[in-house]
Tab-separated table of C-alpha atoms in Angstrom:
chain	number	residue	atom	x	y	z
A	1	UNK	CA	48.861	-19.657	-1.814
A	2	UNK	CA	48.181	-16.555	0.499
A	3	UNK	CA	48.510	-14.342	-3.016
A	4	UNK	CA	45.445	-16.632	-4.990
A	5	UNK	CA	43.507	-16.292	-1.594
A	6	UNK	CA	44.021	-12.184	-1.438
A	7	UNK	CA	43.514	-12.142	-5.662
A	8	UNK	CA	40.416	-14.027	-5.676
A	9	UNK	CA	39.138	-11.879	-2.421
A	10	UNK	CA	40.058	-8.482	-4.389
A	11	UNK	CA	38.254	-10.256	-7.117
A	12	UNK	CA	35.230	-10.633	-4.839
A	13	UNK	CA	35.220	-7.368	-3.970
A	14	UNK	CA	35.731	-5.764	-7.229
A	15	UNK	CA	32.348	-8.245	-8.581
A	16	UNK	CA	30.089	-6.876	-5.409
A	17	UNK	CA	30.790	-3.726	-6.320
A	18	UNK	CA	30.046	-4.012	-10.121
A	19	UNK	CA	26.538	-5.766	-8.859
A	20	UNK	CA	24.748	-3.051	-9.871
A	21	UNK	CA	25.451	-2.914	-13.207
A	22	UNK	CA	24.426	-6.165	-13.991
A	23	UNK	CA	21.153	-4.067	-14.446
A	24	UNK	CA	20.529	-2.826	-17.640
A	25	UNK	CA	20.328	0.963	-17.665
A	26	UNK	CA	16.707	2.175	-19.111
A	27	UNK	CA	15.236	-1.544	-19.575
A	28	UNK	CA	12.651	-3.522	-17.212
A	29	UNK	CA	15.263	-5.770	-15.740
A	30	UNK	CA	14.141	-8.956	-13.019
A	31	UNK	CA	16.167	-9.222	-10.175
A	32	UNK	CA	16.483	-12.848	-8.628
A	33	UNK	CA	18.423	-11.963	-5.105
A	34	UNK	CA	17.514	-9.542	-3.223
A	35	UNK	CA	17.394	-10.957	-0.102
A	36	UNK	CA	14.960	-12.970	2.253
A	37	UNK	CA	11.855	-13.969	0.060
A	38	UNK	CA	9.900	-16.442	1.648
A	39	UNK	CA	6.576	-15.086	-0.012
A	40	UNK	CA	8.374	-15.955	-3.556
A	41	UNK	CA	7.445	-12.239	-4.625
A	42	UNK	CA	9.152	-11.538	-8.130
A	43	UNK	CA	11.275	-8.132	-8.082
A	44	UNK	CA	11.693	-6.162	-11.266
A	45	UNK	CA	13.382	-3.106	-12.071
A	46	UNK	CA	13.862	0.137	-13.862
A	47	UNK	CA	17.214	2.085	-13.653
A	48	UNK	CA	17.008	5.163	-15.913
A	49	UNK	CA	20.062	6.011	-18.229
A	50	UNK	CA	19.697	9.464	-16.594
A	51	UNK	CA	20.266	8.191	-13.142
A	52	UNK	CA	20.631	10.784	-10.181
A	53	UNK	CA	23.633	10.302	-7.878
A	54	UNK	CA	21.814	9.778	-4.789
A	55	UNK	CA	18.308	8.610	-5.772
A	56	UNK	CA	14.867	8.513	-4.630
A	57	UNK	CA	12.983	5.073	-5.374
A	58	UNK	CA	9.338	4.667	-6.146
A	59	UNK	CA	7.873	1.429	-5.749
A	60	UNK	CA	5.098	0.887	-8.097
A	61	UNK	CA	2.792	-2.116	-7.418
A	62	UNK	CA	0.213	-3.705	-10.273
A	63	UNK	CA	-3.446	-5.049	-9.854
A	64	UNK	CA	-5.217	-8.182	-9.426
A	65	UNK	CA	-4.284	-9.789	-13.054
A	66	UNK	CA	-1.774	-7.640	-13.576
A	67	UNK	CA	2.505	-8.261	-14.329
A	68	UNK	CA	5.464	-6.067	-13.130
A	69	UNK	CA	5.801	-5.714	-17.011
A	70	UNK	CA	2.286	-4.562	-17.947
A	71	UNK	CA	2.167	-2.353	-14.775
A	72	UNK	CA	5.717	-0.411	-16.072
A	73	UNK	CA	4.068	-0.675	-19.950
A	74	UNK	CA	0.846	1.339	-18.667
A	75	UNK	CA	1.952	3.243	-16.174
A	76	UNK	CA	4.141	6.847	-16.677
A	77	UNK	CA	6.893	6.051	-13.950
A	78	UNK	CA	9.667	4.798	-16.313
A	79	UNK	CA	9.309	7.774	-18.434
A	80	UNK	CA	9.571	9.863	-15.338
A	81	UNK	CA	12.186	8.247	-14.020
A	82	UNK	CA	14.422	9.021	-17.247
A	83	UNK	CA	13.482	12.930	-16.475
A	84	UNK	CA	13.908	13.147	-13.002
A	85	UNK	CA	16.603	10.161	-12.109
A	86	UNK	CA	15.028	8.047	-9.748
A	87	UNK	CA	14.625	4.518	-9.493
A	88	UNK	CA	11.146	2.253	-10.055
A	89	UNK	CA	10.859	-0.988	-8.265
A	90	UNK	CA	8.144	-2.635	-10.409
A	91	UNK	CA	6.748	-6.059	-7.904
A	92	UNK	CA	5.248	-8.822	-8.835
A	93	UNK	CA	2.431	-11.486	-7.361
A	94	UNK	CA	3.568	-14.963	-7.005
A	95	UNK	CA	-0.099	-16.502	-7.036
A	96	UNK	CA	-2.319	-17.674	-9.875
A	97	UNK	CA	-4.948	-14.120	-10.278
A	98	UNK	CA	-1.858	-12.325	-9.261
A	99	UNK	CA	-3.784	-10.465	-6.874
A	100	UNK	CA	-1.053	-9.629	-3.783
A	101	UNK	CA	-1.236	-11.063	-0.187
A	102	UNK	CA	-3.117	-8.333	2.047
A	103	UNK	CA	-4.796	-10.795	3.747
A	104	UNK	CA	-2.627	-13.082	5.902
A	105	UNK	CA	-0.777	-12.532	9.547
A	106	UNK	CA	2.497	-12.672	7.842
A	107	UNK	CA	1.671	-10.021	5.078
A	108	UNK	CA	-0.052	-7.737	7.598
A	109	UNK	CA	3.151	-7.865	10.500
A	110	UNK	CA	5.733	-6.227	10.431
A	111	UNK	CA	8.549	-8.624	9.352
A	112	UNK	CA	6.079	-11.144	9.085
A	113	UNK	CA	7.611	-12.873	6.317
A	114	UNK	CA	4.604	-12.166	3.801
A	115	UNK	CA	4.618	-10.410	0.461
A	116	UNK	CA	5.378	-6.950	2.131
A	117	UNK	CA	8.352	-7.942	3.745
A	118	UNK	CA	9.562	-9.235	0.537
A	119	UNK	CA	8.727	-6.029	-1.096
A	120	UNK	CA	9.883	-4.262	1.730
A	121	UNK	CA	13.742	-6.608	1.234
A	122	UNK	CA	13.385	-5.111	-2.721
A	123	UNK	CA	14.002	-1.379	-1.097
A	124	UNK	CA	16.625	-1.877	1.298
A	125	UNK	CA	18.332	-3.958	-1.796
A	126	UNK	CA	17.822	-0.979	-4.455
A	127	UNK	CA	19.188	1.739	-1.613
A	128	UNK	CA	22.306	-0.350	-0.875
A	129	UNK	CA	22.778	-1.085	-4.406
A	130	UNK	CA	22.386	2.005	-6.258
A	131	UNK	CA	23.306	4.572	-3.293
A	132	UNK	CA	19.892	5.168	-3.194
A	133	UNK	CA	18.144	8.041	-0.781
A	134	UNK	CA	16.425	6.109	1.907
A	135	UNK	CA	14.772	9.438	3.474
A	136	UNK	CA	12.983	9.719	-0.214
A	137	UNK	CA	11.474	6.189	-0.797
A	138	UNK	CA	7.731	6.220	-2.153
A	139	UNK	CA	5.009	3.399	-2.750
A	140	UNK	CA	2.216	3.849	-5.091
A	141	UNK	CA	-0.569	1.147	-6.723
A	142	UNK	CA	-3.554	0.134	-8.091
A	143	UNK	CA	-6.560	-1.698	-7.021
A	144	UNK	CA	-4.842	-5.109	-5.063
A	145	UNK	CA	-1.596	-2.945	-5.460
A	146	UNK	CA	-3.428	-0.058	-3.447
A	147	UNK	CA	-4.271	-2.093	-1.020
A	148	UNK	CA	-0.986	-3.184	-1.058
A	149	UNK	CA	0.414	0.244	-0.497
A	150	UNK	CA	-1.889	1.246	2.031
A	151	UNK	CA	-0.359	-2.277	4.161
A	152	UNK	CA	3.350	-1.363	3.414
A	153	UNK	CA	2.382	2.223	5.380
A	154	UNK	CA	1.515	0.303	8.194
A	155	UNK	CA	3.727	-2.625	8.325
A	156	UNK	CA	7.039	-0.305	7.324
A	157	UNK	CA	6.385	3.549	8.214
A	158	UNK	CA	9.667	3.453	8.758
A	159	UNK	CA	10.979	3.209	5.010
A	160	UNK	CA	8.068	4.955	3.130
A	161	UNK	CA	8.149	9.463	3.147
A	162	UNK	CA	4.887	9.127	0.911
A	163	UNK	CA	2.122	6.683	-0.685
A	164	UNK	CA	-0.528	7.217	-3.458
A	165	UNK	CA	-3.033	4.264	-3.173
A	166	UNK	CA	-5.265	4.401	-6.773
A	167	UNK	CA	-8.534	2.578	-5.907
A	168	UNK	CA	-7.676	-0.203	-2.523
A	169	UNK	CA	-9.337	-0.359	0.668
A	170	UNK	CA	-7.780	0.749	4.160
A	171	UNK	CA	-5.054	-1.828	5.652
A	172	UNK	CA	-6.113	-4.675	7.142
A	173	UNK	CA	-9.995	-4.595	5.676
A	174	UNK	CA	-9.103	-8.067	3.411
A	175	UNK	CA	-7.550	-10.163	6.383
A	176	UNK	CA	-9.213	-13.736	5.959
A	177	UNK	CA	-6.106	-15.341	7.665
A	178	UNK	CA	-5.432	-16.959	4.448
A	179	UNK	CA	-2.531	-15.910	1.985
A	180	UNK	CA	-3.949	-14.438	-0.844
A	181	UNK	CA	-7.822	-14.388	0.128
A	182	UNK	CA	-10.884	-12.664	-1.074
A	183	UNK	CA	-12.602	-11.019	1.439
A	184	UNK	CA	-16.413	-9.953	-0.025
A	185	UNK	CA	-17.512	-8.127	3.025
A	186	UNK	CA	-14.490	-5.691	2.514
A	187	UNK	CA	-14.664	-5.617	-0.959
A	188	UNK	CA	-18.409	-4.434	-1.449
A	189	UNK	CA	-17.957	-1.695	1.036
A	190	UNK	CA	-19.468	-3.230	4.106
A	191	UNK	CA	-16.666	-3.277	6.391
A	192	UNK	CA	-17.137	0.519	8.255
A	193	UNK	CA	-15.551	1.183	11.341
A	194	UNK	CA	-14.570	3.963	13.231
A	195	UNK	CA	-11.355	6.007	12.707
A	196	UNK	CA	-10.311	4.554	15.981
A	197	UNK	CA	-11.020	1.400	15.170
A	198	UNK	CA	-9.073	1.586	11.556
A	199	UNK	CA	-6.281	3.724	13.039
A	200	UNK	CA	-5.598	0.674	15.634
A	201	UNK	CA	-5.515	-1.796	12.805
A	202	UNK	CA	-2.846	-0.006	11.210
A	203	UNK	CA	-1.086	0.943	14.333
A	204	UNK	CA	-0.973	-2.660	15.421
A	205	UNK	CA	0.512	-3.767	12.450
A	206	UNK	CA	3.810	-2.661	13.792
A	207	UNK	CA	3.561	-2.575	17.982
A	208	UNK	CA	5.974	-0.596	19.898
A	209	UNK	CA	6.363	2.159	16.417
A	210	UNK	CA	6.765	5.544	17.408
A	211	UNK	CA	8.328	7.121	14.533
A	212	UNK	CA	7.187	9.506	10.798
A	213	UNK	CA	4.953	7.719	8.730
A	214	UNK	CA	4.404	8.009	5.429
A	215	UNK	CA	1.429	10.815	4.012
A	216	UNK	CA	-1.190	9.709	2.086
A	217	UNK	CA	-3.424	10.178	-0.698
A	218	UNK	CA	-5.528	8.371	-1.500
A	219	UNK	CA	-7.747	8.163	-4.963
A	220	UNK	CA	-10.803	6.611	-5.761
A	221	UNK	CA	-13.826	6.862	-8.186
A	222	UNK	CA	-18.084	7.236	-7.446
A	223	UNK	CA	-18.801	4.452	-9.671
A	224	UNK	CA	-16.080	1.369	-8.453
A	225	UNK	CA	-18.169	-1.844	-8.229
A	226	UNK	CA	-15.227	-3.827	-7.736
A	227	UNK	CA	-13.785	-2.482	-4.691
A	228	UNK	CA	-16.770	-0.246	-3.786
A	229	UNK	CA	-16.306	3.273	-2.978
A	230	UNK	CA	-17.507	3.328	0.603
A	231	UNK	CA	-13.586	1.869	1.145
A	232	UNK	CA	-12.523	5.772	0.125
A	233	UNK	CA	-14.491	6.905	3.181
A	234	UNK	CA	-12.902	3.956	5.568
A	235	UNK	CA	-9.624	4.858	4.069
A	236	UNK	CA	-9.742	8.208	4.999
A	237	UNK	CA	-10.875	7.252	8.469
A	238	UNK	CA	-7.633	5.313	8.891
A	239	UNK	CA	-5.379	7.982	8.208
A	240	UNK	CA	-7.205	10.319	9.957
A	241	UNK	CA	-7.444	8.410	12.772
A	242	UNK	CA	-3.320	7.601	12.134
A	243	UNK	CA	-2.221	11.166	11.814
A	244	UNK	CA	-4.858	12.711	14.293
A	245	UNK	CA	-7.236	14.469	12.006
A	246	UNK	CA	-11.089	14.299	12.376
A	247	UNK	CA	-12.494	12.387	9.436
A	248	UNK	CA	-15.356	14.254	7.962
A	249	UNK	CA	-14.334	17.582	8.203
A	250	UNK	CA	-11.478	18.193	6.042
A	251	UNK	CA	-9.228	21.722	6.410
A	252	UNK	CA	-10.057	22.045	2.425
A	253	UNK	CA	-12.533	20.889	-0.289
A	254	UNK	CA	-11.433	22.139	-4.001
A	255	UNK	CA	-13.902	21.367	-6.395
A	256	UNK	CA	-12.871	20.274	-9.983
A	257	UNK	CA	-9.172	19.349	-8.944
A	258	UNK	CA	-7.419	18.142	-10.501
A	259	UNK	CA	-9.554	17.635	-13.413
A	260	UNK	CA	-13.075	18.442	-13.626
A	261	UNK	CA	-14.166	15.023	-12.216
A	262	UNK	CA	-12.480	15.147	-9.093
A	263	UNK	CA	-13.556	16.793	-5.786
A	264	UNK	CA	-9.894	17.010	-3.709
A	265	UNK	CA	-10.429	17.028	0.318
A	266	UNK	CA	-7.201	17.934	2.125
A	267	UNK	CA	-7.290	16.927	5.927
A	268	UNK	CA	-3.497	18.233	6.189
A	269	UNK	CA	-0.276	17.959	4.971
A	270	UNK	CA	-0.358	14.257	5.707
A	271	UNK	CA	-3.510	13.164	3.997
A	272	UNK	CA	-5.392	13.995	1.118
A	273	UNK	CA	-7.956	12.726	-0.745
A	274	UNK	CA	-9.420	12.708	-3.955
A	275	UNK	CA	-12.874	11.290	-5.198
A	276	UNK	CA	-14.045	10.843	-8.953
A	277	UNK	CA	-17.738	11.462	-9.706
A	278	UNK	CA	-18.460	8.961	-12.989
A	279	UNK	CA	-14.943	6.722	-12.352
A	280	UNK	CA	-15.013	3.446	-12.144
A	281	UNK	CA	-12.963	0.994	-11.459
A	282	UNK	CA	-9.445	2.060	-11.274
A	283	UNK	CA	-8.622	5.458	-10.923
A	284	UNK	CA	-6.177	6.552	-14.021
A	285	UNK	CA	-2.983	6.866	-12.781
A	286	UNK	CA	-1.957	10.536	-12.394
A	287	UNK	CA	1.888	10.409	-12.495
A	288	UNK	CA	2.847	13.993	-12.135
A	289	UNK	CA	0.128	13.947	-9.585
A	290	UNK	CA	2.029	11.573	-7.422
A	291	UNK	CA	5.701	13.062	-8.443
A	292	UNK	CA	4.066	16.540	-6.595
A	293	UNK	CA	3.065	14.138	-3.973
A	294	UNK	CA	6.099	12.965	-3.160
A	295	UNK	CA	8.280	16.067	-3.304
A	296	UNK	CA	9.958	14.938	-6.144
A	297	UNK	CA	8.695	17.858	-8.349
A	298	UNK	CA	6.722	20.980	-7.470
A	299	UNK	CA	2.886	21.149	-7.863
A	300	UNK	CA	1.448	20.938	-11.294
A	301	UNK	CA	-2.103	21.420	-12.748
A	302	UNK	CA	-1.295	19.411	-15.298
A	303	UNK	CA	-0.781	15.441	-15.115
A	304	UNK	CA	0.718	12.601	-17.068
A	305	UNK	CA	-2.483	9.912	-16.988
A	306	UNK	CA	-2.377	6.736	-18.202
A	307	UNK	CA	-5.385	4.207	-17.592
A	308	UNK	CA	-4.834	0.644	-16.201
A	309	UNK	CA	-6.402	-2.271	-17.117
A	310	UNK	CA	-7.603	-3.197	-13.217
A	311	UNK	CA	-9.855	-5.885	-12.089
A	312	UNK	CA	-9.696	-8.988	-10.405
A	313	UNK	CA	-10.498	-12.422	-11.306
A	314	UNK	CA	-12.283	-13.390	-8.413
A	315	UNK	CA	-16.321	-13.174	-8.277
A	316	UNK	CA	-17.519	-10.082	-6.105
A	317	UNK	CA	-20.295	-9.806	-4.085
A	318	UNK	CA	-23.045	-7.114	-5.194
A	319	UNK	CA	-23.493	-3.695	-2.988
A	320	UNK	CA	-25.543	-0.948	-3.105
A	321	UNK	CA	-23.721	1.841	-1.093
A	322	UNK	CA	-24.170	5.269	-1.969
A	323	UNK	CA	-22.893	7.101	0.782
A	324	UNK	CA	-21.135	10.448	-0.211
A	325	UNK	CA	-17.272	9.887	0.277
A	326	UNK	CA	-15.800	12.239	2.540
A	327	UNK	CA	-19.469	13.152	4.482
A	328	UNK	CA	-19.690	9.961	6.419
A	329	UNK	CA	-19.306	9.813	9.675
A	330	UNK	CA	-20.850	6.468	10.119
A	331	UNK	CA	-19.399	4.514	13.745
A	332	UNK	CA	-21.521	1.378	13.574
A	333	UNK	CA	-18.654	-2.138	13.162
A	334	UNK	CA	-19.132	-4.760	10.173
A	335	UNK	CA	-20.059	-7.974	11.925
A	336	UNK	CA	-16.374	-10.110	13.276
A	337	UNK	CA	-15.244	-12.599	11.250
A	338	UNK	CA	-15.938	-15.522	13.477
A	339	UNK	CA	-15.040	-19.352	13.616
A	340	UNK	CA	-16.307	-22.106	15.090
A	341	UNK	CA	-14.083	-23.509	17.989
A	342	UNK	CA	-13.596	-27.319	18.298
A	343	UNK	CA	-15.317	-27.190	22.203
A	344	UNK	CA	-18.323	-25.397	20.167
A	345	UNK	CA	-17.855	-22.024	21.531
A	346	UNK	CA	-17.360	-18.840	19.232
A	347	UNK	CA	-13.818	-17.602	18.502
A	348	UNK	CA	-12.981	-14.292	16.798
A	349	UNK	CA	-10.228	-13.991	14.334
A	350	UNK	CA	-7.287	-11.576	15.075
A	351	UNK	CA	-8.325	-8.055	14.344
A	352	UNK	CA	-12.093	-8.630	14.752
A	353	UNK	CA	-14.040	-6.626	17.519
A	354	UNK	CA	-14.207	-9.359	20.457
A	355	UNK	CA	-15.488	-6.595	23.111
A	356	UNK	CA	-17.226	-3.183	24.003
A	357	UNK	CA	-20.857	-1.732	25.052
A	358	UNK	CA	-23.463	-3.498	23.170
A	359	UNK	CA	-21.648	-5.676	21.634
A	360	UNK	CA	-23.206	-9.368	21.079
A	361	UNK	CA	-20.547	-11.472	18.955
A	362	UNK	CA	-17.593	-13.347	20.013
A	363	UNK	CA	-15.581	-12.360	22.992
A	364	UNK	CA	-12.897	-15.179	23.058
A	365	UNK	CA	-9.849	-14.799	20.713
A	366	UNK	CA	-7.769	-17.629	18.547
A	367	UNK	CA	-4.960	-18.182	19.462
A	368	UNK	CA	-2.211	-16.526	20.390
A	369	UNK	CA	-4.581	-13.296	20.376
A	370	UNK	CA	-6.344	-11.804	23.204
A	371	UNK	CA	-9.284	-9.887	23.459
A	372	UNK	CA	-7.724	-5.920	23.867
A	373	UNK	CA	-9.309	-3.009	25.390
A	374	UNK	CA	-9.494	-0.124	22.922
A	375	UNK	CA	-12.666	2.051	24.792
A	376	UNK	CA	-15.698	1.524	25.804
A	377	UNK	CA	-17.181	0.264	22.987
A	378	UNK	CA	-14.895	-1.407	21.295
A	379	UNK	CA	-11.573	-4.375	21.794
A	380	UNK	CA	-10.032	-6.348	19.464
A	381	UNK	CA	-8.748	-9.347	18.967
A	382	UNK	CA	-4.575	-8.338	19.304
């Protein structure tokens, strides 16, 4: 009796440890269990044939009607992967648009239980399974998957050395409070805040963080009537307001790079952006681009672009922004979100400015939020 008990434990054993090859080498392979999941996120993956012994792991999230499948078909990560050895966690939506959840408490909180913790469950997964380097983990995407990308850099900065975000606004810009919601204002470039104010939103999406975060680039094109370019600009702000630069005045600004319809503005070796006169929406995805990025290779002037199909299924609102990406250094606040509150009084949603000189909207917070002090002109709903 004790011998079947100590056989079928070896045998245990000896089937965890072969987990990992229930993967096929060099094929987009799903992978059901991978840990808690209470979004119902779908996890694919790719593990080259030509696999390095300790691994980085890129995590490379699709758009708004987009698969994990198409994302891997169009974009150049898999064929990287075979060259340089690393691992590609390909993501996918659960909902019907397939657009990801940027927009709910849960997907914007740290552990909250949303889409990005089950993304964030996919990594730690991958790194136990395939010996993976945790200090070299990387998160690129476009469009919803941008914005995506820019909310797993806030809600895990712990996890993430680098992100490329193709085309998204800054984190926390869609929050309706709904899973999975539209949020026009955002969208059509109208939400502009300060780099304070953005900073804060990212900041608070994990309280009590101290540690690295993740560096940035972020890409986006002159002529984006989806998700409008004015979001570059409040992108930029974010970061720069994360890592302590001064948005508008970047330390560089290199004309033609890398291609002739990009201007590149470096703020510092933590954030870097780059703006295409003439592109619409998406940005093609620059693979080598993002490989330099993340330290994976060394700089190149060439790239390996492939275009994505982007664009969401929902109806946009129109916008006619034309500020100059980069050169604003607008500080006025996009109107709170409000709701009505059952006594009739005004109630701001979390995040939303509920405070500050001047201000005239709602100063009471839902529930369990309170109205925060930030400066003088502006609290938030925390």
């Amino acid at each position: 009796m004790r011998f079947s008990t100590i056989t079928s434990s070896l045998l245990a054993l000896a089937s965890f440890s072969a987990a990992a090859e229930i993967v096929k080498r060099a094929a987009l392979t799903q992978v059901t269990s991978f840990g808690a999941n209470t979004s119902g996120a779908k996890m694919y993956i790719y593990v080259p044939a030509n696999l390095a012994t300790k691994p980085a792991v890129i995590v490379a999230i699709h758009y708004c009607s987009g698969t994990a499948s198409a994302y891997y078909s169009n974009t150049p990560y898999a064929t990287l992967a075979e060259k340089h050895g690393f691992i590609v966690i390909y993501p996918e939506s659960p909902y019907s648009g397939t657009c990801w959840d940027v927009s709910s408490p849960a997907s914007l909180t740290h552990n909250g239980g949303g889409n990005s913790n089950s993304i964030a469950n996919m990594v730690t997964y991958t790194l136990a399974q395939y010996n993976g380097d945790a200090s070299r983990v990387f998160v690129t995407g476009t469009s919803s998957g941008a914005m995506m990308t820019n909310v797993l850099s806030a809600t895990y900065p712990e996890m993430f050395a680098a992100a490329s975000a193709y085309s998204g606004v800054p984190a926390g810009c869609f929050y309706t409070g709904t899973v999975n919601g539209w949020n026009s204002t955002c969208s059509g470039g109208n939400s502009i805040h300060t780099q304070t104010e953005w900073a804060n939103t990212a900041l608070n999406m994990y309280p009590g963080y101290t540690g690295a975060r993740p560096k940035m680039m972020i890409l986006h094109g002159s002529a984006d009537t989806t998700l409008y370019p004015q979001n570059f600009n409040e992108t930029l702000k974010q970061w720069s307001g994360v890592f302590g630069y001064t948005y508008g005045s970047p330390q560089q600004t290199l004309a033609q790079t890398p291609s002739a319809a990009y201007t590149k503005y470096v703020y510092g070796p933590n954030l870097v952006g780059y703006y295409g006169t003439g592109v619409g929406h998406s940005v093609p995805v620059m693979g080598d681009l993002d490989l330099a990025w993340f330290g994976i290779t060394g700089s190149s002037s060439t790239t390996t672009t492939t275009t994505t199909a982007a664009g969401p299924s929902t109806t946009l609102a129109t916008s006619t922004k034309t500020s100059s990406p980069a050169t604003t250094t607008s500080t006025s606040s996009a109107a709170a979100t409000t709701t009505t509150a059952s006594s009739g009084g005004c109630t701001a949603v979390r995040w939303a400015q509920c405070g500050g000189t001047g201000f005239t909207g709602c100063t009471a917070c839902a529930s369990p939020y309170k109205c925060t002090f930030s400066n003088a002109y502006y609290s938030q709903c925390l």
